[in-house]
mmCIF file of C-alpha atoms in Angstrom:
data_model
loop_
_atom_site.group_PDB
_atom_site.id
_atom_site.type_symbol
_atom_site.label_atom_id
_atom_site.label_comp_id
_atom_site.label_asym_id
_atom_site.label_seq_id
_atom_site.Cartn_x
_atom_site.Cartn_y
_atom_site.Cartn_z
ATOM 1 C CA MET A 1 0.000 0.000 0.000
ATOM 2 C CA LYS A 2 1.359 3.394 -0.949
ATOM 3 C CA THR A 3 1.868 5.509 2.164
ATOM 4 C CA ASP A 4 -0.408 8.518 2.242
ATOM 5 C CA LYS A 5 1.700 11.583 2.990
ATOM 6 C CA ARG A 6 -0.641 14.132 1.512
ATOM 7 C CA GLU A 7 -0.394 17.663 2.775
ATOM 8 C CA ARG A 8 -2.435 19.483 0.196
ATOM 9 C CA PRO A 9 -5.410 21.504 1.486
ATOM 10 C CA SER A 10 -8.906 20.186 1.014
ATOM 11 C CA PHE A 11 -10.659 21.136 -2.202
ATOM 12 C CA LYS A 12 -11.806 24.735 -2.077
ATOM 13 C CA GLN A 13 -13.041 26.803 -4.991
ATOM 14 C CA LYS A 14 -11.069 30.004 -5.566
ATOM 15 C CA GLN A 15 -12.879 32.873 -7.210
ATOM 16 C CA SER A 16 -11.061 34.478 -10.118
ATOM 17 C CA GLY A 17 -11.882 37.141 -12.638
ATOM 18 C CA GLN A 18 -10.219 35.106 -15.365
ATOM 19 C CA ARG A 19 -12.453 32.545 -17.057
ATOM 20 C CA ARG A 20 -10.656 29.223 -17.474
ATOM 21 C CA GLN A 21 -11.245 26.782 -20.265
ATOM 22 C CA PRO A 22 -12.981 23.671 -18.982
ATOM 23 C CA LEU A 23 -11.534 20.185 -18.709
ATOM 24 C CA SER A 24 -11.973 17.337 -21.163
ATOM 25 C CA SER A 25 -10.154 15.453 -23.896
ATOM 26 C CA SER A 26 -7.553 17.141 -26.051
ATOM 27 C CA THR A 27 -5.379 16.047 -28.916
ATOM 28 C CA ARG A 28 -1.650 16.194 -28.340
ATOM 29 C CA ASP A 29 -1.327 19.320 -30.478
ATOM 30 C CA GLY A 30 -4.089 21.076 -28.538
ATOM 31 C CA ARG A 31 -6.826 20.758 -31.156
ATOM 32 C CA LYS A 32 -10.270 20.406 -29.613
ATOM 33 C CA LYS A 33 -12.272 17.240 -30.116
ATOM 34 C CA ARG A 34 -16.040 16.825 -30.112
ATOM 35 C CA PRO A 35 -17.530 13.942 -28.154
ATOM 36 C CA LEU A 36 -20.201 12.806 -30.578
ATOM 37 C CA LYS A 37 -20.200 11.615 -34.150
ATOM 38 C CA GLN A 38 -20.491 14.388 -36.703
ATOM 39 C CA GLU A 39 -23.100 14.101 -39.436
ATOM 40 C CA GLY A 40 -23.802 16.656 -42.107
ATOM 41 C CA SER A 41 -22.111 19.709 -40.575
ATOM 42 C CA SER A 42 -19.380 20.596 -38.108
ATOM 43 C CA ASP A 43 -21.846 21.413 -35.334
ATOM 44 C CA SER A 44 -24.286 18.505 -35.772
ATOM 45 C CA PHE A 45 -24.002 15.118 -34.086
ATOM 46 C CA LEU A 46 -25.785 11.842 -34.738
ATOM 47 C CA ILE A 47 -26.786 9.335 -32.068
ATOM 48 C CA CYS A 48 -28.366 5.938 -32.614
ATOM 49 C CA GLY A 49 -30.488 3.586 -30.548
ATOM 50 C CA ARG A 50 -33.709 3.877 -28.606
ATOM 51 C CA ASN A 51 -32.239 4.567 -25.167
ATOM 52 C CA SER A 52 -29.877 7.245 -26.447
ATOM 53 C CA VAL A 53 -32.590 9.025 -28.428
ATOM 54 C CA SER A 54 -34.989 8.793 -25.486
ATOM 55 C CA GLU A 55 -32.526 10.369 -23.043
ATOM 56 C CA PHE A 56 -31.646 13.232 -25.365
ATOM 57 C CA LEU A 57 -35.314 13.885 -26.101
ATOM 58 C CA LYS A 58 -35.924 14.125 -22.356
ATOM 59 C CA SER A 59 -33.113 16.667 -22.079
ATOM 60 C CA ARG A 60 -34.481 18.527 -25.151
ATOM 61 C CA GLY A 61 -31.209 18.175 -26.997
ATOM 62 C CA VAL A 62 -32.552 16.756 -30.284
ATOM 63 C CA ARG A 63 -32.721 18.673 -33.568
ATOM 64 C CA ARG A 64 -34.230 15.978 -35.850
ATOM 65 C CA VAL A 65 -35.308 12.320 -35.535
ATOM 66 C CA PHE A 66 -34.871 9.654 -38.223
ATOM 67 C CA LEU A 67 -37.189 6.623 -38.145
ATOM 68 C CA LYS A 68 -37.053 3.516 -40.301
ATOM 69 C CA GLU A 69 -39.833 3.147 -42.832
ATOM 70 C CA GLY A 70 -42.480 0.468 -42.464
ATOM 71 C CA LYS A 71 -44.024 -1.170 -39.437
ATOM 72 C CA LYS A 72 -43.037 0.259 -36.049
ATOM 73 C CA ASP A 73 -43.477 -1.129 -32.555
ATOM 74 C CA ASP A 74 -44.949 0.795 -29.628
ATOM 75 C CA ARG A 75 -41.554 2.012 -28.397
ATOM 76 C CA LEU A 76 -40.662 3.633 -31.705
ATOM 77 C CA LEU A 77 -44.104 5.163 -31.987
ATOM 78 C CA SER A 78 -43.837 6.629 -28.487
ATOM 79 C CA LEU A 79 -40.448 8.163 -29.259
ATOM 80 C CA ALA A 80 -41.830 9.671 -32.463
ATOM 81 C CA ALA A 81 -44.790 11.083 -30.518
ATOM 82 C CA LEU A 82 -42.457 12.619 -27.905
ATOM 83 C CA ALA A 83 -40.385 14.237 -30.631
ATOM 84 C CA GLU A 84 -43.438 15.677 -32.361
ATOM 85 C CA LYS A 85 -44.749 16.969 -29.025
ATOM 86 C CA GLN A 86 -41.513 18.934 -28.665
ATOM 87 C CA GLY A 87 -41.743 20.246 -32.213
ATOM 88 C CA VAL A 88 -38.822 18.110 -33.383
ATOM 89 C CA PRO A 89 -39.111 17.059 -37.067
ATOM 90 C CA VAL A 90 -39.467 13.303 -37.582
ATOM 91 C CA GLU A 91 -38.295 11.906 -40.904
ATOM 92 C CA GLU A 92 -38.888 8.368 -42.127
ATOM 93 C CA VAL A 93 -35.980 6.863 -44.046
ATOM 94 C CA LYS A 94 -35.141 3.482 -45.513
ATOM 95 C CA GLU A 95 -33.412 1.107 -43.100
ATOM 96 C CA GLU A 96 -30.438 0.968 -45.472
ATOM 97 C CA LYS A 97 -29.954 4.704 -45.039
ATOM 98 C CA LEU A 98 -30.090 4.334 -41.264
ATOM 99 C CA ASP A 99 -27.440 1.631 -41.545
ATOM 100 C CA ASP A 100 -25.264 4.002 -43.544
ATOM 101 C CA MET A 101 -25.850 6.936 -41.192
ATOM 102 C CA SER A 102 -25.034 4.883 -38.098
ATOM 103 C CA GLY A 103 -21.694 3.699 -39.452
ATOM 104 C CA GLY A 104 -22.166 0.192 -38.117
ATOM 105 C CA VAL A 105 -23.629 1.173 -34.737
ATOM 106 C CA VAL A 106 -26.828 -0.713 -33.840
ATOM 107 C CA HIS A 107 -29.589 1.840 -34.397
ATOM 108 C CA GLN A 108 -32.715 -0.193 -33.468
ATOM 109 C CA GLY A 109 -34.719 1.627 -36.126
ATOM 110 C CA ILE A 110 -34.073 5.170 -34.873
ATOM 111 C CA ALA A 111 -31.409 7.855 -34.916
ATOM 112 C CA ALA A 112 -31.338 11.522 -34.006
ATOM 113 C CA MET A 113 -29.438 14.647 -34.978
ATOM 114 C CA LEU A 114 -28.483 16.583 -31.869
ATOM 115 C CA LYS A 115 -28.344 20.275 -31.243
ATOM 116 C CA PRO A 116 -24.800 21.689 -31.008
ATOM 117 C CA TYR A 117 -23.165 20.202 -27.930
ATOM 118 C CA GLU A 118 -22.629 22.653 -25.090
ATOM 119 C CA TYR A 119 -19.560 21.948 -22.984
ATOM 120 C CA ALA A 120 -19.709 22.674 -19.288
ATOM 121 C CA ASP A 121 -17.569 25.383 -17.697
ATOM 122 C CA LEU A 122 -14.918 23.886 -15.411
ATOM 123 C CA ASP A 123 -15.110 26.691 -12.848
ATOM 124 C CA ARG A 124 -18.854 26.121 -12.476
ATOM 125 C CA VAL A 125 -18.387 22.367 -12.181
ATOM 126 C CA LEU A 126 -15.797 22.875 -9.435
ATOM 127 C CA ALA A 127 -18.050 25.354 -7.637
ATOM 128 C CA ASP A 128 -20.826 22.753 -7.537
ATOM 129 C CA TRP A 129 -18.442 20.295 -5.851
ATOM 130 C CA GLU A 130 -16.758 22.652 -3.392
ATOM 131 C CA GLY A 131 -16.007 20.980 -0.075
ATOM 132 C CA LYS A 132 -16.577 17.490 -1.493
ATOM 133 C CA SER A 133 -14.340 14.813 -3.029
ATOM 134 C CA PRO A 134 -15.033 14.867 -6.767
ATOM 135 C CA ILE A 135 -13.487 12.539 -9.322
ATOM 136 C CA LEU A 136 -12.450 14.207 -12.571
ATOM 137 C CA ILE A 137 -11.358 12.224 -15.624
ATOM 138 C CA LEU A 138 -8.801 13.904 -17.873
ATOM 139 C CA LEU A 139 -8.397 12.351 -21.311
ATOM 140 C CA ASP A 140 -4.973 13.000 -22.798
ATOM 141 C CA GLY A 141 -5.202 12.654 -26.581
ATOM 142 C CA LEU A 142 -8.076 10.168 -26.728
ATOM 143 C CA GLU A 143 -9.178 9.736 -30.361
ATOM 144 C CA ASP A 144 -11.958 7.139 -30.525
ATOM 145 C CA VAL A 145 -15.331 8.711 -29.666
ATOM 146 C CA ARG A 146 -16.665 5.280 -28.697
ATOM 147 C CA ASN A 147 -14.088 5.092 -25.921
ATOM 148 C CA LEU A 148 -15.034 8.591 -24.840
ATOM 149 C CA GLY A 149 -18.700 7.623 -24.679
ATOM 150 C CA ALA A 150 -17.922 4.488 -22.685
ATOM 151 C CA ILE A 151 -15.840 6.461 -20.176
ATOM 152 C CA VAL A 152 -18.573 9.080 -19.797
ATOM 153 C CA ARG A 153 -21.178 6.375 -19.154
ATOM 154 C CA THR A 154 -18.961 4.773 -16.517
ATOM 155 C CA ALA A 155 -18.282 8.108 -14.837
ATOM 156 C CA GLU A 156 -22.027 8.758 -14.762
ATOM 157 C CA CYS A 157 -22.365 5.503 -12.825
ATOM 158 C CA ALA A 158 -25.076 4.251 -15.174
ATOM 159 C CA GLY A 159 -23.365 1.045 -16.201
ATOM 160 C CA ALA A 160 -24.178 0.362 -19.838
ATOM 161 C CA ALA A 161 -27.040 2.864 -19.887
ATOM 162 C CA ALA A 162 -27.089 5.191 -22.858
ATOM 163 C CA GLY A 163 -27.457 8.951 -22.945
ATOM 164 C CA ALA A 164 -24.912 9.846 -20.254
ATOM 165 C CA PHE A 165 -23.807 12.882 -22.279
ATOM 166 C CA ALA A 166 -27.220 14.357 -21.586
ATOM 167 C CA TYR A 167 -26.501 14.541 -17.843
ATOM 168 C CA LEU A 168 -22.797 14.416 -17.005
ATOM 169 C CA PRO A 169 -20.860 17.686 -17.400
ATOM 170 C CA VAL A 170 -18.135 17.349 -20.033
ATOM 171 C CA CYS A 171 -15.572 20.123 -20.339
ATOM 172 C CA GLN A 172 -12.784 21.057 -22.730
ATOM 173 C CA THR A 173 -9.269 22.247 -22.111
ATOM 174 C CA GLY A 174 -6.715 23.589 -24.531
ATOM 175 C CA ASN A 175 -3.768 23.237 -22.158
ATOM 176 C CA ILE A 176 -3.516 20.139 -19.985
ATOM 177 C CA ARG A 177 -0.504 21.341 -18.005
ATOM 178 C CA GLN A 178 -2.142 24.605 -16.940
ATOM 179 C CA THR A 179 -5.375 22.810 -16.072
ATOM 180 C CA LEU A 180 -3.602 20.272 -13.863
ATOM 181 C CA GLU A 181 -1.581 23.014 -12.158
ATOM 182 C CA MET A 182 -4.795 24.875 -11.372
ATOM 183 C CA LEU A 183 -6.476 21.736 -10.018
ATOM 184 C CA LYS A 184 -3.472 20.925 -7.833
ATOM 185 C CA GLU A 185 -3.659 24.412 -6.362
ATOM 186 C CA LYS A 186 -7.239 23.627 -5.394
ATOM 187 C CA GLY A 187 -6.201 20.462 -3.554
ATOM 188 C CA PHE A 188 -6.709 17.815 -6.230
ATOM 189 C CA TRP A 189 -4.364 14.851 -6.524
ATOM 190 C CA VAL A 190 -3.480 13.683 -10.006
ATOM 191 C CA VAL A 191 -3.085 9.980 -10.749
ATOM 192 C CA GLY A 192 -2.056 8.670 -14.145
ATOM 193 C CA ALA A 193 -2.856 5.255 -15.582
ATOM 194 C CA ASP A 194 0.440 3.815 -16.825
ATOM 195 C CA MET A 195 1.759 0.313 -17.497
ATOM 196 C CA ASP A 196 4.894 1.211 -15.499
ATOM 197 C CA GLY A 197 3.024 2.786 -12.581
ATOM 198 C CA GLU A 198 4.699 2.501 -9.212
ATOM 199 C CA SER A 199 1.751 0.802 -7.524
ATOM 200 C CA LEU A 200 -1.274 -1.322 -8.350
ATOM 201 C CA TYR A 201 -4.436 0.721 -8.770
ATOM 202 C CA TYR A 202 -6.246 -1.010 -5.898
ATOM 203 C CA ASP A 203 -3.304 -0.430 -3.513
ATOM 204 C CA ALA A 204 -3.099 3.309 -4.159
ATOM 205 C CA ASN A 205 -4.868 5.985 -2.132
ATOM 206 C CA LEU A 206 -7.567 7.320 -4.447
ATOM 207 C CA LYS A 207 -9.544 9.203 -1.809
ATOM 208 C CA GLY A 208 -10.120 12.934 -1.736
ATOM 209 C CA PRO A 209 -10.421 15.315 -4.724
ATOM 210 C CA LEU A 210 -8.931 13.320 -7.575
ATOM 211 C CA VAL A 211 -8.033 13.656 -11.253
ATOM 212 C CA ILE A 212 -7.645 10.359 -13.124
ATOM 213 C CA VAL A 213 -5.538 10.819 -16.259
ATOM 214 C CA MET A 214 -6.093 8.376 -19.119
ATOM 215 C CA GLY A 215 -3.920 8.389 -22.231
ATOM 216 C CA ALA A 216 -4.550 7.846 -25.918
ATOM 217 C CA GLU A 217 -5.277 4.479 -27.476
ATOM 218 C CA GLY A 218 -2.029 2.575 -28.029
ATOM 219 C CA LYS A 219 0.121 5.477 -26.826
ATOM 220 C CA GLY A 220 -0.839 6.018 -23.215
ATOM 221 C CA VAL A 221 -0.308 9.192 -21.229
ATOM 222 C CA SER A 222 2.101 11.592 -22.929
ATOM 223 C CA PRO A 223 5.496 12.119 -21.210
ATOM 224 C CA LEU A 224 4.740 15.776 -20.418
ATOM 225 C CA THR A 225 1.393 14.918 -18.840
ATOM 226 C CA ARG A 226 2.944 12.021 -16.906
ATOM 227 C CA LYS A 227 5.362 14.448 -15.271
ATOM 228 C CA MET A 228 2.367 16.415 -14.010
ATOM 229 C CA CYS A 229 0.938 13.353 -12.229
ATOM 230 C CA ASP A 230 1.536 13.024 -8.479
ATOM 231 C CA PHE A 231 1.837 9.280 -8.984
ATOM 232 C CA CYS A 232 0.926 6.622 -11.532
ATOM 233 C CA VAL A 233 -0.838 3.303 -11.065
ATOM 234 C CA ARG A 234 -0.888 0.154 -13.128
ATOM 235 C CA ILE A 235 -3.408 -2.601 -13.717
ATOM 236 C CA PRO A 236 -2.042 -6.134 -13.233
ATOM 237 C CA MET A 237 -1.876 -8.012 -16.526
ATOM 238 C CA LYS A 238 -1.535 -11.780 -16.124
ATOM 239 C CA GLY A 239 -2.596 -12.959 -19.566
ATOM 240 C CA LYS A 240 -0.915 -12.795 -22.942
ATOM 241 C CA VAL A 241 -2.551 -9.483 -23.874
ATOM 242 C CA SER A 242 -0.303 -6.619 -22.784
ATOM 243 C CA SER A 243 -2.928 -3.937 -22.203
ATOM 244 C CA LEU A 244 -6.641 -3.213 -21.748
ATOM 245 C CA ASN A 245 -8.869 -0.976 -23.817
ATOM 246 C CA VAL A 246 -8.637 2.558 -22.400
ATOM 247 C CA SER A 247 -12.337 2.677 -21.501
ATOM 248 C CA VAL A 248 -12.047 -0.616 -19.589
ATOM 249 C CA ALA A 249 -8.955 0.613 -17.751
ATOM 250 C CA ALA A 250 -10.722 3.872 -16.891
ATOM 251 C CA ALA A 251 -13.696 1.938 -15.519
ATOM 252 C CA LEU A 252 -11.455 -0.005 -13.135
ATOM 253 C CA LEU A 253 -9.896 3.166 -11.730
ATOM 254 C CA ILE A 254 -13.199 5.034 -11.500
ATOM 255 C CA TYR A 255 -14.929 2.245 -9.598
ATOM 256 C CA GLU A 256 -11.923 1.733 -7.299
ATOM 257 C CA ALA A 257 -11.950 5.432 -6.433
ATOM 258 C CA ALA A 258 -15.703 5.271 -5.826
ATOM 259 C CA LYS A 259 -15.324 2.173 -3.653
ATOM 260 C CA GLN A 260 -12.709 3.839 -1.495
ATOM 261 C CA ARG A 261 -15.074 6.766 -0.957
ATOM 262 C CA ASP A 262 -17.864 4.424 0.074
ATOM 263 C CA LYS A 263 -15.604 2.878 2.723
ATOM 264 C CA SER A 264 -14.439 6.187 4.153
#
């Protein structure tokens, strides 16, 4: 067990006149990434599946609904009725077009174009959690939006439930180093997931305000970001496969941190 010698103050929000960019995934060259699949234009996103469409309709985040032509069951009809009640256009399309639009994702006969995604402001997120022990997930260069969605769903503690983007605040940052420095000043501890981490993830102290840093697929946490971590943890690998999918690895760390909070 890693000895806990923490001396940082407890998490406290500091007011500042300067508006910071919020926290989220970033490419290694600083270019911003959007969390949902683009379709048609740079500010439009397509989601597929009944649960996902239902959750975004409830949050009034849908611009247009696409339904398969032909016979529809009660669930599809109810989703169409909800969309029409909100004044959202419903368009019937051939199932082959839905297949093409979904890019291989199971659509269950329905897809939806979302309104432009609104990222949360990091300062406001931190203010909501002042005096508590939040868990932030920082994604360093993540490229696959499916991994991003899986990590968001895990962080929302909804298991495999869809639509987590409709509820969980997701932020963006253009400079990981500055963001981590700011969070450390507020009392957060930064742990990186790394194959060469000095301790096993379930032996490390993951209590208190925490930032879990996950790296890009196949590359891991960048060297510069790793230097910003207070410590790194590893996941024991006993099989022939050398590493886990980043969303699976993130789930292990998130649930371990949550478990440690439940015990405290």
